[in-house]
XYZ file of N, CA and C in Angstrom:
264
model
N 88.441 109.014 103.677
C 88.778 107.639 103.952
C 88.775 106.854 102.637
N 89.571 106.449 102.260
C 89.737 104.932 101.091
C 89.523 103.897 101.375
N 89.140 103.071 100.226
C 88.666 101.727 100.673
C 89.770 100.919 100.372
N 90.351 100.104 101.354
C 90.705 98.833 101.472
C 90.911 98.150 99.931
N 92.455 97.930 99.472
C 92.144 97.178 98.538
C 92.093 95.695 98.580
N 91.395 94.449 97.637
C 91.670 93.593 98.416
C 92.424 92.653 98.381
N 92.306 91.413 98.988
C 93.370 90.689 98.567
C 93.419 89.439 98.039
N 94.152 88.702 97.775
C 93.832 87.350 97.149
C 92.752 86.370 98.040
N 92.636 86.180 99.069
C 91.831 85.874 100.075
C 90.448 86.607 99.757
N 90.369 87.372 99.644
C 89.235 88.363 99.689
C 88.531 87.761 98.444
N 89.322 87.509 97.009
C 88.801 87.363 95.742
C 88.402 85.400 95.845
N 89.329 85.039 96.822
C 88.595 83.547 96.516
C 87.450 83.492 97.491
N 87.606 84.461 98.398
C 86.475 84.053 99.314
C 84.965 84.327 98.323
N 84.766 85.643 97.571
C 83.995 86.384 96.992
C 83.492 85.432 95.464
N 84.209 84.223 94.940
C 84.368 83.485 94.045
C 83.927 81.842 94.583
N 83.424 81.805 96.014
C 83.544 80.289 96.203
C 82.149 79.390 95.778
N 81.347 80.351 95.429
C 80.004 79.400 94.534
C 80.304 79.070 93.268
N 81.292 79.914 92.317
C 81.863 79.793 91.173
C 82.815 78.354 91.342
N 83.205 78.547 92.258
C 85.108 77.671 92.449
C 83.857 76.263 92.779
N 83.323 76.353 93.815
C 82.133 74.900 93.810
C 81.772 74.657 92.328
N 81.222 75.056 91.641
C 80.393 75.121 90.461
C 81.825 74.085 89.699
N 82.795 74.825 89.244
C 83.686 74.574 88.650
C 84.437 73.359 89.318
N 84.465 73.324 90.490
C 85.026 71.917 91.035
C 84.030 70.227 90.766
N 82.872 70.770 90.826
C 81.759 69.574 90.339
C 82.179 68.882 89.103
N 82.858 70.045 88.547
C 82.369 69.413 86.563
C 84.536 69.358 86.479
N 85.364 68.750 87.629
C 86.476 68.576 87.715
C 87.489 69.753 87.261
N 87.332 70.810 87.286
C 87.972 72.307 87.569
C 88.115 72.910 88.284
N 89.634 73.506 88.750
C 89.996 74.212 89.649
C 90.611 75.269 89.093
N 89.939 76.740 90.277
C 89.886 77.964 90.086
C 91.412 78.670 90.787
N 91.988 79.118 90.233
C 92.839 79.849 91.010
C 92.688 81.431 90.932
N 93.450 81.769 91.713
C 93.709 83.206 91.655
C 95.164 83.748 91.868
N 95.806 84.227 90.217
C 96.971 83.973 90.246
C 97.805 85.245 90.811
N 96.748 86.188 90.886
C 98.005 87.915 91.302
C 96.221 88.983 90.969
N 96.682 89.697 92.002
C 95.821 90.959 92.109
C 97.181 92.629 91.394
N 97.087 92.723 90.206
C 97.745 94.101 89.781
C 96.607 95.077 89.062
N 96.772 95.844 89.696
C 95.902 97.719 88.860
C 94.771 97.471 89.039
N 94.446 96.496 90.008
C 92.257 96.304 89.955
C 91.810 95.419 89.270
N 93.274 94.299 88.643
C 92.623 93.051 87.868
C 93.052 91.949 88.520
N 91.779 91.000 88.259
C 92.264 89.260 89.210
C 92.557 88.702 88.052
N 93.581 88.080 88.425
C 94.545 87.092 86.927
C 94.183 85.683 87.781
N 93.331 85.338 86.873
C 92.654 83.881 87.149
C 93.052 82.956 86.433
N 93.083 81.664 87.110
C 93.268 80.597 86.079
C 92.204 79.656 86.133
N 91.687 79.079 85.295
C 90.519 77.596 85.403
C 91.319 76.590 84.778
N 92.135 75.318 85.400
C 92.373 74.688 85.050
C 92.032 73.177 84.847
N 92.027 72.197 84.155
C 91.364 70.822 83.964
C 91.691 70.126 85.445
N 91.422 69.560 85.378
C 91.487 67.626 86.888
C 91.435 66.565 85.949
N 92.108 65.316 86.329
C 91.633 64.272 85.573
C 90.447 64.024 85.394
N 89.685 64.675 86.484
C 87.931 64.249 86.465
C 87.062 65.149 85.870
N 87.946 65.991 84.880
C 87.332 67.230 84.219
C 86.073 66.746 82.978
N 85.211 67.349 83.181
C 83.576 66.775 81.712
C 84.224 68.016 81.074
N 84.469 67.805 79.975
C 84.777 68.838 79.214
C 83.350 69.209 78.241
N 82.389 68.488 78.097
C 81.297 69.221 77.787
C 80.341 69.921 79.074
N 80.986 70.234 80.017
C 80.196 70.896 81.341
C 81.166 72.429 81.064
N 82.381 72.500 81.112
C 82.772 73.591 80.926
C 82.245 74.666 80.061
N 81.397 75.943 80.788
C 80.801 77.296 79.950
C 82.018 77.931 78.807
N 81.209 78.615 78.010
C 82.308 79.531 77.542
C 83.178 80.149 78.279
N 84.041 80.443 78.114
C 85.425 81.275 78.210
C 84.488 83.073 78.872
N 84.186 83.437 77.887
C 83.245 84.487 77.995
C 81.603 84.599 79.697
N 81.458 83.295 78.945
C 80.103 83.629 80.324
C 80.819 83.418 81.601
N 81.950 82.427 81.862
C 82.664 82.401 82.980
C 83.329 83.549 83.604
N 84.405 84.609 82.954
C 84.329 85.878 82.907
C 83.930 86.942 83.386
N 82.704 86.544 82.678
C 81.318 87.744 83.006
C 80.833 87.131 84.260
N 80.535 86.077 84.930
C 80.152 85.496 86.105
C 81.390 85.973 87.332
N 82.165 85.985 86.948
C 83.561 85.962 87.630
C 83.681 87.637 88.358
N 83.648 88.602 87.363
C 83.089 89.553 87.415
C 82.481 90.798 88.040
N 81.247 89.520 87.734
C 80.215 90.158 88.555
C 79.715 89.641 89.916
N 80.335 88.318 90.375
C 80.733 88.172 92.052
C 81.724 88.751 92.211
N 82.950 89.497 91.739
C 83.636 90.240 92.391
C 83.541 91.648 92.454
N 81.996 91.939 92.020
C 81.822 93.634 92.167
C 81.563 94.052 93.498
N 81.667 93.450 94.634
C 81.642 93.778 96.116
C 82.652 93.889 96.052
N 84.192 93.690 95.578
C 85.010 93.398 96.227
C 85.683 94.467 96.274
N 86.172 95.287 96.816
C 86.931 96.845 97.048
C 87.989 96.385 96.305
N 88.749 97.248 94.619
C 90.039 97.042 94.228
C 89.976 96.186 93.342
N 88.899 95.618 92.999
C 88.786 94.838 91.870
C 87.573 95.326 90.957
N 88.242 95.481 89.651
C 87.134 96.300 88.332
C 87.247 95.207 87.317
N 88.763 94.237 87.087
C 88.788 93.538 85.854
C 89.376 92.439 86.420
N 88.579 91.520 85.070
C 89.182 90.433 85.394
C 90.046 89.398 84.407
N 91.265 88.910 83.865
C 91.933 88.300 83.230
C 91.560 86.845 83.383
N 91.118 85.891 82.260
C 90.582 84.990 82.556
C 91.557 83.951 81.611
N 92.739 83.138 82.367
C 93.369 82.052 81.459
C 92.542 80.801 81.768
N 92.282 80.118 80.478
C 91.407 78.686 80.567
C 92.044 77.513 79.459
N 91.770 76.342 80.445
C 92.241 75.179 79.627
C 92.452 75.073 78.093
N 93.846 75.050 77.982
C 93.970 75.012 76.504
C 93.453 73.860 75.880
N 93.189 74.083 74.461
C 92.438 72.995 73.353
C 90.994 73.035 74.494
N 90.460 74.109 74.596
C 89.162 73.331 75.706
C 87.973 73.629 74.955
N 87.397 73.148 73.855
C 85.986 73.767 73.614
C 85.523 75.235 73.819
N 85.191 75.709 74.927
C 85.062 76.495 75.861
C 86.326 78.051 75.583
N 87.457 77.606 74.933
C 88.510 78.416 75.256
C 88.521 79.851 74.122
């Protein structure tokens, strides 16, 4: 039997303490395409974005990650983030 790969649904559901986290400090998380076992993510600004609340590029990533290691079909993750962002 194989496991289920999953699906875009699956990766925001598995991401929604992150996507809260990131919506507080005016950032929204997408999830742009599931290909070969990688989530192609985007974090993009809001007008209501604190740009000194935004983590590194890196610890976001690694957080990102490692809530999606339940997720059947996902090993990597592609992380695009606000350009000119501190953080980037």
């Amino acid at each position: 039997m194989t496991k289920a790969h999953a699906s875009v649904d699956d990766v925001l559901d598995a991401l929604g303490a992150v996507r809260a986290m990131l919506e507080a400090d005016g950032y929204a998380l997408t999830v742009d395409d599931l290909v070969d076992e990688t989530a192609h993510i985007t974090v993009r600004a809001t007008e209501a974005a604190c740009a000194d609340c935004l983590a590194p590029r890196a610890v976001v990533a690694e957080i990102l990650l490692n809530d999606l290691s339940p997720v059947a079909g996902v090993s990597r993750v592609e992380l695009t983030y606000p350009a000119g962002s501190a953080a980037h």
